[in-house]
Short mmCIF file of C-alpha atoms and ligand atoms in Angstrom, two decimals:
data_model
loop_
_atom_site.label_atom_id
_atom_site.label_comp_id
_atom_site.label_asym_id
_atom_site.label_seq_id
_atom_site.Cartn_x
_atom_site.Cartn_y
_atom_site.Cartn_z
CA UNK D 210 12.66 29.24 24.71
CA UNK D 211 15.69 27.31 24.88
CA UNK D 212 17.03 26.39 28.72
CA UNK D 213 20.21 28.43 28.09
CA UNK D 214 18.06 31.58 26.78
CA UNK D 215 18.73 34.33 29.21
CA UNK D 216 15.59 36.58 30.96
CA UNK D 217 14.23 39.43 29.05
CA UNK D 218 14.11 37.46 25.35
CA UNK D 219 10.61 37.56 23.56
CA UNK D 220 9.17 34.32 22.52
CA UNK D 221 8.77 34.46 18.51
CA UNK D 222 5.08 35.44 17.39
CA UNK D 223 3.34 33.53 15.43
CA UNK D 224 3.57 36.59 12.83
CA UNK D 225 7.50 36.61 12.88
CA UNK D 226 7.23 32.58 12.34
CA UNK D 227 4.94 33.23 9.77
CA UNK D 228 7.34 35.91 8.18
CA UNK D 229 10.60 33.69 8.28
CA UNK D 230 9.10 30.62 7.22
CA UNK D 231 7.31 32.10 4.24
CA UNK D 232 10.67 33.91 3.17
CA UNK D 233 12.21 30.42 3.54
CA UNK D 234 9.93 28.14 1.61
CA UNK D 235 9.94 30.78 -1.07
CA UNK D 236 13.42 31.60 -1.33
CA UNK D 237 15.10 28.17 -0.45
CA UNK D 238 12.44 25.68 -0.80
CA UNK D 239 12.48 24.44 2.58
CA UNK D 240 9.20 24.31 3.95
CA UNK D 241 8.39 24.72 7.59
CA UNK D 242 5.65 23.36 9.32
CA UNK D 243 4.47 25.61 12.53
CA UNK D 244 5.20 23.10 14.75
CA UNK D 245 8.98 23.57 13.83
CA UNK D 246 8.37 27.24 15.75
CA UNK D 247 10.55 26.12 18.70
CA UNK D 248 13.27 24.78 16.84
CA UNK D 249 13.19 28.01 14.46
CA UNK D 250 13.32 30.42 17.32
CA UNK D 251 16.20 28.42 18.97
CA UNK D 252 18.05 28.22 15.94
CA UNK D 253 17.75 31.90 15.17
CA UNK D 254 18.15 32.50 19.00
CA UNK D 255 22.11 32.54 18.50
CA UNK D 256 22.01 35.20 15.64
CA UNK D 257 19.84 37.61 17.99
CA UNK D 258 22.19 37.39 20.58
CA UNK D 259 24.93 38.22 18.71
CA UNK D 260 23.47 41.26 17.13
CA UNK D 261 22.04 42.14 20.39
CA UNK D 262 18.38 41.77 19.94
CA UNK D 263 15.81 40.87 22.08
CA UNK D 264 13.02 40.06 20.30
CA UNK D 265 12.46 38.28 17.16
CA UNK D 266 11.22 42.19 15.31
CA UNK D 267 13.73 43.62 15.41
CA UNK D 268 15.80 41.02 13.91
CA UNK D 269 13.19 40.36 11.24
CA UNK D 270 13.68 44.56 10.58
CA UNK D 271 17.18 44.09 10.45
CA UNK D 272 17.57 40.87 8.06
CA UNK D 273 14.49 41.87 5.41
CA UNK D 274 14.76 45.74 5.59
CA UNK D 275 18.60 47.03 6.83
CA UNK D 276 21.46 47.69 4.40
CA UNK D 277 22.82 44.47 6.04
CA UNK D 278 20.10 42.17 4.74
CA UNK D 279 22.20 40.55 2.25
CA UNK D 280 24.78 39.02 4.59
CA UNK D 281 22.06 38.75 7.57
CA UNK D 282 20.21 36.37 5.10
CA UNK D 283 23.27 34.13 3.94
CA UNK D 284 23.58 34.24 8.66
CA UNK D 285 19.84 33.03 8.61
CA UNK D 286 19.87 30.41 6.12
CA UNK D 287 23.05 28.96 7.90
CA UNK D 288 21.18 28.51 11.13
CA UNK D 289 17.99 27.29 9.36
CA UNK D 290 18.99 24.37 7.24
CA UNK D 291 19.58 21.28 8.59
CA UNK D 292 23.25 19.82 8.05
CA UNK D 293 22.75 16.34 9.39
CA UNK D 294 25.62 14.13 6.99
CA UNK D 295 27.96 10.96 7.59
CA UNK D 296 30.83 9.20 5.42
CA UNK D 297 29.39 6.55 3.71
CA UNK D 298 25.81 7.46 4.80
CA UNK D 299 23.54 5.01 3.26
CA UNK D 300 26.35 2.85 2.11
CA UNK D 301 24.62 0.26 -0.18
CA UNK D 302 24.55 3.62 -2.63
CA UNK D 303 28.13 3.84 -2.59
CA UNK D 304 28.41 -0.02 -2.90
CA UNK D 305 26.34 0.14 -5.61
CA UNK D 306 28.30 3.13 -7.39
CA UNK D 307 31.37 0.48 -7.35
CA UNK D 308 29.97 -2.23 -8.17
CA UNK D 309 27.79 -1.49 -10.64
CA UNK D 310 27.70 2.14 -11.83
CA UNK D 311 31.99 2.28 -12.86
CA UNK D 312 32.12 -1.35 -14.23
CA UNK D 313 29.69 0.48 -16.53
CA UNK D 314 31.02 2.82 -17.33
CA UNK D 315 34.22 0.94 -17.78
CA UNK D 316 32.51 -1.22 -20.20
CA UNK D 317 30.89 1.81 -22.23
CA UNK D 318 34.78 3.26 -22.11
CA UNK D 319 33.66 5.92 -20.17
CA UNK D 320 37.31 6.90 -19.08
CA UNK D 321 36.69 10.40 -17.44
CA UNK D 322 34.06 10.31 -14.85
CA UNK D 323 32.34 13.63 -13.44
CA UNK D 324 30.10 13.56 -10.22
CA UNK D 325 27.89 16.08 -8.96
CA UNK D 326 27.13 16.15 -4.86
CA UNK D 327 24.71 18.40 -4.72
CA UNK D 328 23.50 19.83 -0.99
CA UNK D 329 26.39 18.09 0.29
CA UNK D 330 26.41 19.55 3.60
CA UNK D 331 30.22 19.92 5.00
CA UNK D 332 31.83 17.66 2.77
CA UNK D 333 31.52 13.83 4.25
CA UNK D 334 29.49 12.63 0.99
CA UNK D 335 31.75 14.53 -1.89
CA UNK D 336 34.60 12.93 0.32
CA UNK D 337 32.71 9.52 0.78
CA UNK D 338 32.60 9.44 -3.47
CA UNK D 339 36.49 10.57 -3.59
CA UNK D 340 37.53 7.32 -1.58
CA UNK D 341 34.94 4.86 -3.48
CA UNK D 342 36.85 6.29 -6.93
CA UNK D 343 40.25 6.45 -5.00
CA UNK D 344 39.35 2.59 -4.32
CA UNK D 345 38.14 1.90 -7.93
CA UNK D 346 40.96 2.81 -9.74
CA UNK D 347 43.33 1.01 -7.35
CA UNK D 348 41.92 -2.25 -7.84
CA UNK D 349 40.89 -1.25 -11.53
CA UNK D 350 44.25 0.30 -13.02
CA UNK D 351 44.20 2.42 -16.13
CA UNK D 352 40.35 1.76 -16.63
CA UNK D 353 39.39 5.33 -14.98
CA UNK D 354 41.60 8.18 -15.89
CA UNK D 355 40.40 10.86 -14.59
CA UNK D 356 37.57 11.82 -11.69
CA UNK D 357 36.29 14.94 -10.44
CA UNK D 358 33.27 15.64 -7.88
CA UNK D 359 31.75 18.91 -7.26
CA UNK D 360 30.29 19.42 -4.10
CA UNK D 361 27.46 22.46 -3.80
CA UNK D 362 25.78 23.45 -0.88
CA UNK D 363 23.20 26.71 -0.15
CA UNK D 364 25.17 26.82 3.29
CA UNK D 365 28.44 29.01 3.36
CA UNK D 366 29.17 27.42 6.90
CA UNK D 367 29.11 24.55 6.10
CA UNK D 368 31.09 24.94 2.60
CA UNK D 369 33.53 26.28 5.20
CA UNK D 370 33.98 23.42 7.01
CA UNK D 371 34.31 21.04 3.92
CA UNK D 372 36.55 22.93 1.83
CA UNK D 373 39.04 22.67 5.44
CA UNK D 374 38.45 18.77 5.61
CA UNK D 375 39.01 18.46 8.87
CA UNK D 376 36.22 16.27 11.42
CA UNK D 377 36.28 15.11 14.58
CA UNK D 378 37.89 11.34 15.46
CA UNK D 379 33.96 10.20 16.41
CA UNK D 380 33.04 10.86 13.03
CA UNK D 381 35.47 8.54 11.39
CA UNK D 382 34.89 6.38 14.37
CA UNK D 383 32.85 3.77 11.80
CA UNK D 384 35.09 3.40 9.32
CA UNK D 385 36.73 0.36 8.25
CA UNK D 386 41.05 1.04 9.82
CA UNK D 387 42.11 0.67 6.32
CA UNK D 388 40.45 3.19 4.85
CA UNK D 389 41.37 5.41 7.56
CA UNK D 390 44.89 4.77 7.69
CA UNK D 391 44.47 5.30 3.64
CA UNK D 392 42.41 8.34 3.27
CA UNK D 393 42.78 10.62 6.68
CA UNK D 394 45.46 12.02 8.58
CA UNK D 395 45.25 11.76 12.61
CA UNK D 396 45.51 14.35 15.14
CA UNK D 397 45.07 12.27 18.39
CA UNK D 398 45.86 15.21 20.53
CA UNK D 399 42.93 17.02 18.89
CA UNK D 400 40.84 14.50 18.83
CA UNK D 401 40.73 15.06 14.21
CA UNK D 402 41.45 14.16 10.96
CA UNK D 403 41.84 15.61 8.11
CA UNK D 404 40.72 14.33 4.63
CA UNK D 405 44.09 13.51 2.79
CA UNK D 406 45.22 15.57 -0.38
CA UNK D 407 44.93 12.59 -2.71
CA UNK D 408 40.79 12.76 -1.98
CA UNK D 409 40.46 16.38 -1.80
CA UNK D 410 42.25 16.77 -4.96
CA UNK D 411 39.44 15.66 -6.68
CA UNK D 412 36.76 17.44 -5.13
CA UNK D 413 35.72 21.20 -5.49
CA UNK D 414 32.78 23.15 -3.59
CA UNK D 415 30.45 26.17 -4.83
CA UNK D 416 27.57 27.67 -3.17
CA UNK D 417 24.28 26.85 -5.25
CA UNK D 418 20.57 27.70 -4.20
CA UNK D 419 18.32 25.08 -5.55
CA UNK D 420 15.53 27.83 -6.19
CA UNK D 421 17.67 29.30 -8.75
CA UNK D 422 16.56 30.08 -12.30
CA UNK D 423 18.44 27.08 -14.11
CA UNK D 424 21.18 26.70 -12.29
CA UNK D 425 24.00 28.02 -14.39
CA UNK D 426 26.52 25.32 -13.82
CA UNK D 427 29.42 25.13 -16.16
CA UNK D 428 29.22 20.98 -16.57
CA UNK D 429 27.26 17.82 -17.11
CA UNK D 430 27.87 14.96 -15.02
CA UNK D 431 27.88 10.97 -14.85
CA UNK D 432 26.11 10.85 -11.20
CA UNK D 433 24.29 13.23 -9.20
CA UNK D 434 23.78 12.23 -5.73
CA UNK D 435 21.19 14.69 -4.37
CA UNK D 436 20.30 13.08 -0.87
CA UNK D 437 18.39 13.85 1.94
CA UNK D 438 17.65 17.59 0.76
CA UNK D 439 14.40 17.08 -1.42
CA UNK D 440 12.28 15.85 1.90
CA UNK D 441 12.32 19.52 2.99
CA UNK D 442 10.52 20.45 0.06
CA UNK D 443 7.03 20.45 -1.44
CA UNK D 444 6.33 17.66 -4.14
CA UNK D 445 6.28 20.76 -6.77
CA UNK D 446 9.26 22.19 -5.59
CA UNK D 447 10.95 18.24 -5.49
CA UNK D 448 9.80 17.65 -8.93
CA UNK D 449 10.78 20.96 -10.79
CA UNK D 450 14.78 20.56 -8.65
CA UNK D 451 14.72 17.19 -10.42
CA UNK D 452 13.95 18.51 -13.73
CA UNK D 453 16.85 20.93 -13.38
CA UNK D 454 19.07 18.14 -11.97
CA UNK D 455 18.43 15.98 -15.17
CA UNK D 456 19.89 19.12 -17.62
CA UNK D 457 23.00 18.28 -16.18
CA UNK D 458 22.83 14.73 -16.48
CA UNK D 459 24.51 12.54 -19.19
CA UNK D 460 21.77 10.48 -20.85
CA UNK D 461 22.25 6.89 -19.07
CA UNK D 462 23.90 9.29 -16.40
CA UNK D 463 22.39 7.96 -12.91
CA UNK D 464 20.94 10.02 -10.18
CA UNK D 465 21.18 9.01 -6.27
CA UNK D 466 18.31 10.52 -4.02
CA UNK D 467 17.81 9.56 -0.23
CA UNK D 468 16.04 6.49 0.73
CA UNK D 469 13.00 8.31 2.38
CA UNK D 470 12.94 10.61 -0.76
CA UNK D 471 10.84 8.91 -4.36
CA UNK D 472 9.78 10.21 -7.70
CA UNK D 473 6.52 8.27 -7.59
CA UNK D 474 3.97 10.15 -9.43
CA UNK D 475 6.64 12.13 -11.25
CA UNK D 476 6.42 11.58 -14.89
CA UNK D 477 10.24 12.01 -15.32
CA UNK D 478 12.58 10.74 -17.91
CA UNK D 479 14.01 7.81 -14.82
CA UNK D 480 13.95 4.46 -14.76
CA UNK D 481 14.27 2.75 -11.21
CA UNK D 482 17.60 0.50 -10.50
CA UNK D 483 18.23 0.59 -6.70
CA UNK D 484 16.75 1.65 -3.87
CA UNK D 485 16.37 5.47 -4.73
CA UNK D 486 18.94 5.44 -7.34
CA UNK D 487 17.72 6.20 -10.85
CA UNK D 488 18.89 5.89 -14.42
CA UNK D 489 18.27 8.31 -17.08
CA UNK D 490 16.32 7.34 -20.48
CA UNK D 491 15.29 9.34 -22.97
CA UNK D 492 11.10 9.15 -22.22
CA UNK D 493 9.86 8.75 -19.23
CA UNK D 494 7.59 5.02 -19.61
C1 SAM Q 644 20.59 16.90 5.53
S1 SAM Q 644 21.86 17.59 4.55
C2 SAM Q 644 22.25 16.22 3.47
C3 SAM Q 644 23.73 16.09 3.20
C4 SAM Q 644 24.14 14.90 2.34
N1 SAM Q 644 23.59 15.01 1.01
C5 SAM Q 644 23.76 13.61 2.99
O1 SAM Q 644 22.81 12.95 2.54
O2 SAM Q 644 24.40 13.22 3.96
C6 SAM Q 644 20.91 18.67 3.47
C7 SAM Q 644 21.73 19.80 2.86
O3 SAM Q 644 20.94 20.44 1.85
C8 SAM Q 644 21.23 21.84 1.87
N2 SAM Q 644 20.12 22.58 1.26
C9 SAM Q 644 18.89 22.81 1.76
N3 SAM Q 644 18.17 23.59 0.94
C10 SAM Q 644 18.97 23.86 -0.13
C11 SAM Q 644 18.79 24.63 -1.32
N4 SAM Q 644 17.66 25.29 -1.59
N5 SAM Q 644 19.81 24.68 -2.20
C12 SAM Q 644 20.97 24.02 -1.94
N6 SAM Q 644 21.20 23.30 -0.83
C13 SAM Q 644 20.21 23.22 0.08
C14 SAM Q 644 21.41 22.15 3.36
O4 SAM Q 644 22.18 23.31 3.58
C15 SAM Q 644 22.09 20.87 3.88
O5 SAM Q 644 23.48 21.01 4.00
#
């Protein structure tokens, strides 16, 4: 149990890890190994105490078999998934994206550029893509006329917290001044910023599950950056999310995974250009 877990809460059984986890890898992808028990049950601990439980049953009653299961589960999957995200996290990709992706598509008179952040946590990386363009254009006038990123996520709370665009000072704290002085607006006495309307503009957020049928989104986009989400799942599940990523790709469209993440053994329709950035062809070689 976690230190701050008050007398009289039951440790989770293996049985109600087994139950959660199963629902999880399923239904979301993510796949939990049972030495991720502890973390699991202190994650979930925060939901049992505010519904009052005690032990790890009766909340699994209440979230798979109550009439309240359907918000209890969008409650559980915010708590489970792991939200870790940074502006300009793993910045060669976004050095990359101006230096070689829009000169591109400049040169192919690509004009109107759409971009597809998809798992993008609270908002840093569909922000992070905002300022690159933001930073384009200025130094590139009239090439680019129009941008727009859409930023999905399976996590309402988190959605939450990027559709307010507001983070703490320390996260901004590695920014270049410039940029800051540019792109956020400073509340010293709160210790935040907030992302300014010339960035957000351009960005939009939607809840999407991953594990759903084909996705249904209305678009097709120039980039997809889908980082740092596909390690949680199962080379299967990795490799039939990419398939459903490249639908919605333009053909020479690029796609930006994370750096631990690779389609290595994946007979996909990509062609390698950067360190886990890939270009679409028509055949895969
Ligand atoms: C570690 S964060 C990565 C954020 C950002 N892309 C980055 O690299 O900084 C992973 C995000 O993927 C989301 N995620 C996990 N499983 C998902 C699924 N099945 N469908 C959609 N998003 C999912 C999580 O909610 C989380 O916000």
């Amino acid at each position: 149990m976690p230190n701050n877990e008050p007398q009289g809460f039951k440790e989770i059984s293996d049985k109600e890890f087994k139950i959660i986890s199963d629902y999880i890898e399923k239904n979301i992808g993510i796949k939990i190994s049972p030495s991720k028990k502890v973390m699991i049950q202190s994650r979930l601990f925060h939901r049992l105490k505010k519904l009052n439980f005690t032990d790890y049953k009766q909340y699994i009653d209440y979230v798979f078999n109550s009439e309240n299961s359907d918000d209890e589960l969008v409650m559980m999957i915010n708590a489970i998934t792991t939200n870790k995200t940074d502006f300009f996290r793993e910045t060669d990709h976004f050095r990359f994206l101006e230096q070689v992706v829009l000169p591109e598509f400049v040169s192919r008179h690509k004009n109107n550029v759409k971009i597809w952040s998809a798992g993008c946590s609270s908002g840093e990386e569909p922000y992070t893509i905002s300022m690159v363009m933001e930073e384009f254009c200025s130094k590139n006038p009239g090439k680019i006329t129009g941008y727009k990123i859409t930023g999905t996520d399976i996590s309402t709370k988190v959605l939450d917290k990027a559709c307010h665009a507001v983070y703490s000072l320390e996260s901004v704290a590695h920014l270049d001044l410039g940029l800051k002085k540019k792109y956020f607006m400073k509340n010293t006495e709160k210790k935040l910023v907030m992302v300014k309307e010339n960035i957000r503009s351009h960005v939009n957020f939607k809840r999407l599950n991953f594990m759903d049928g084909d996705f249904s989104m209305s678009e097709v986009y120039d980039v997809i950056f889908c980082r740092n989400v596909l390690i949680y799942f199962n080379k299967e599940t990795q490799e039939n999310v990419i398939r459903k990523f490249l639908r919605y790709l333009t053909p020479d469209g690029y796609l930006f995974l994370g750096h631990s993440e690779t389609i290595l053994s994946m007979n996909l329709p990509l062609k390698s250009c950067a360190p886990a950035v890939y270009k679409r062809v028509l055949k895969a070689d």
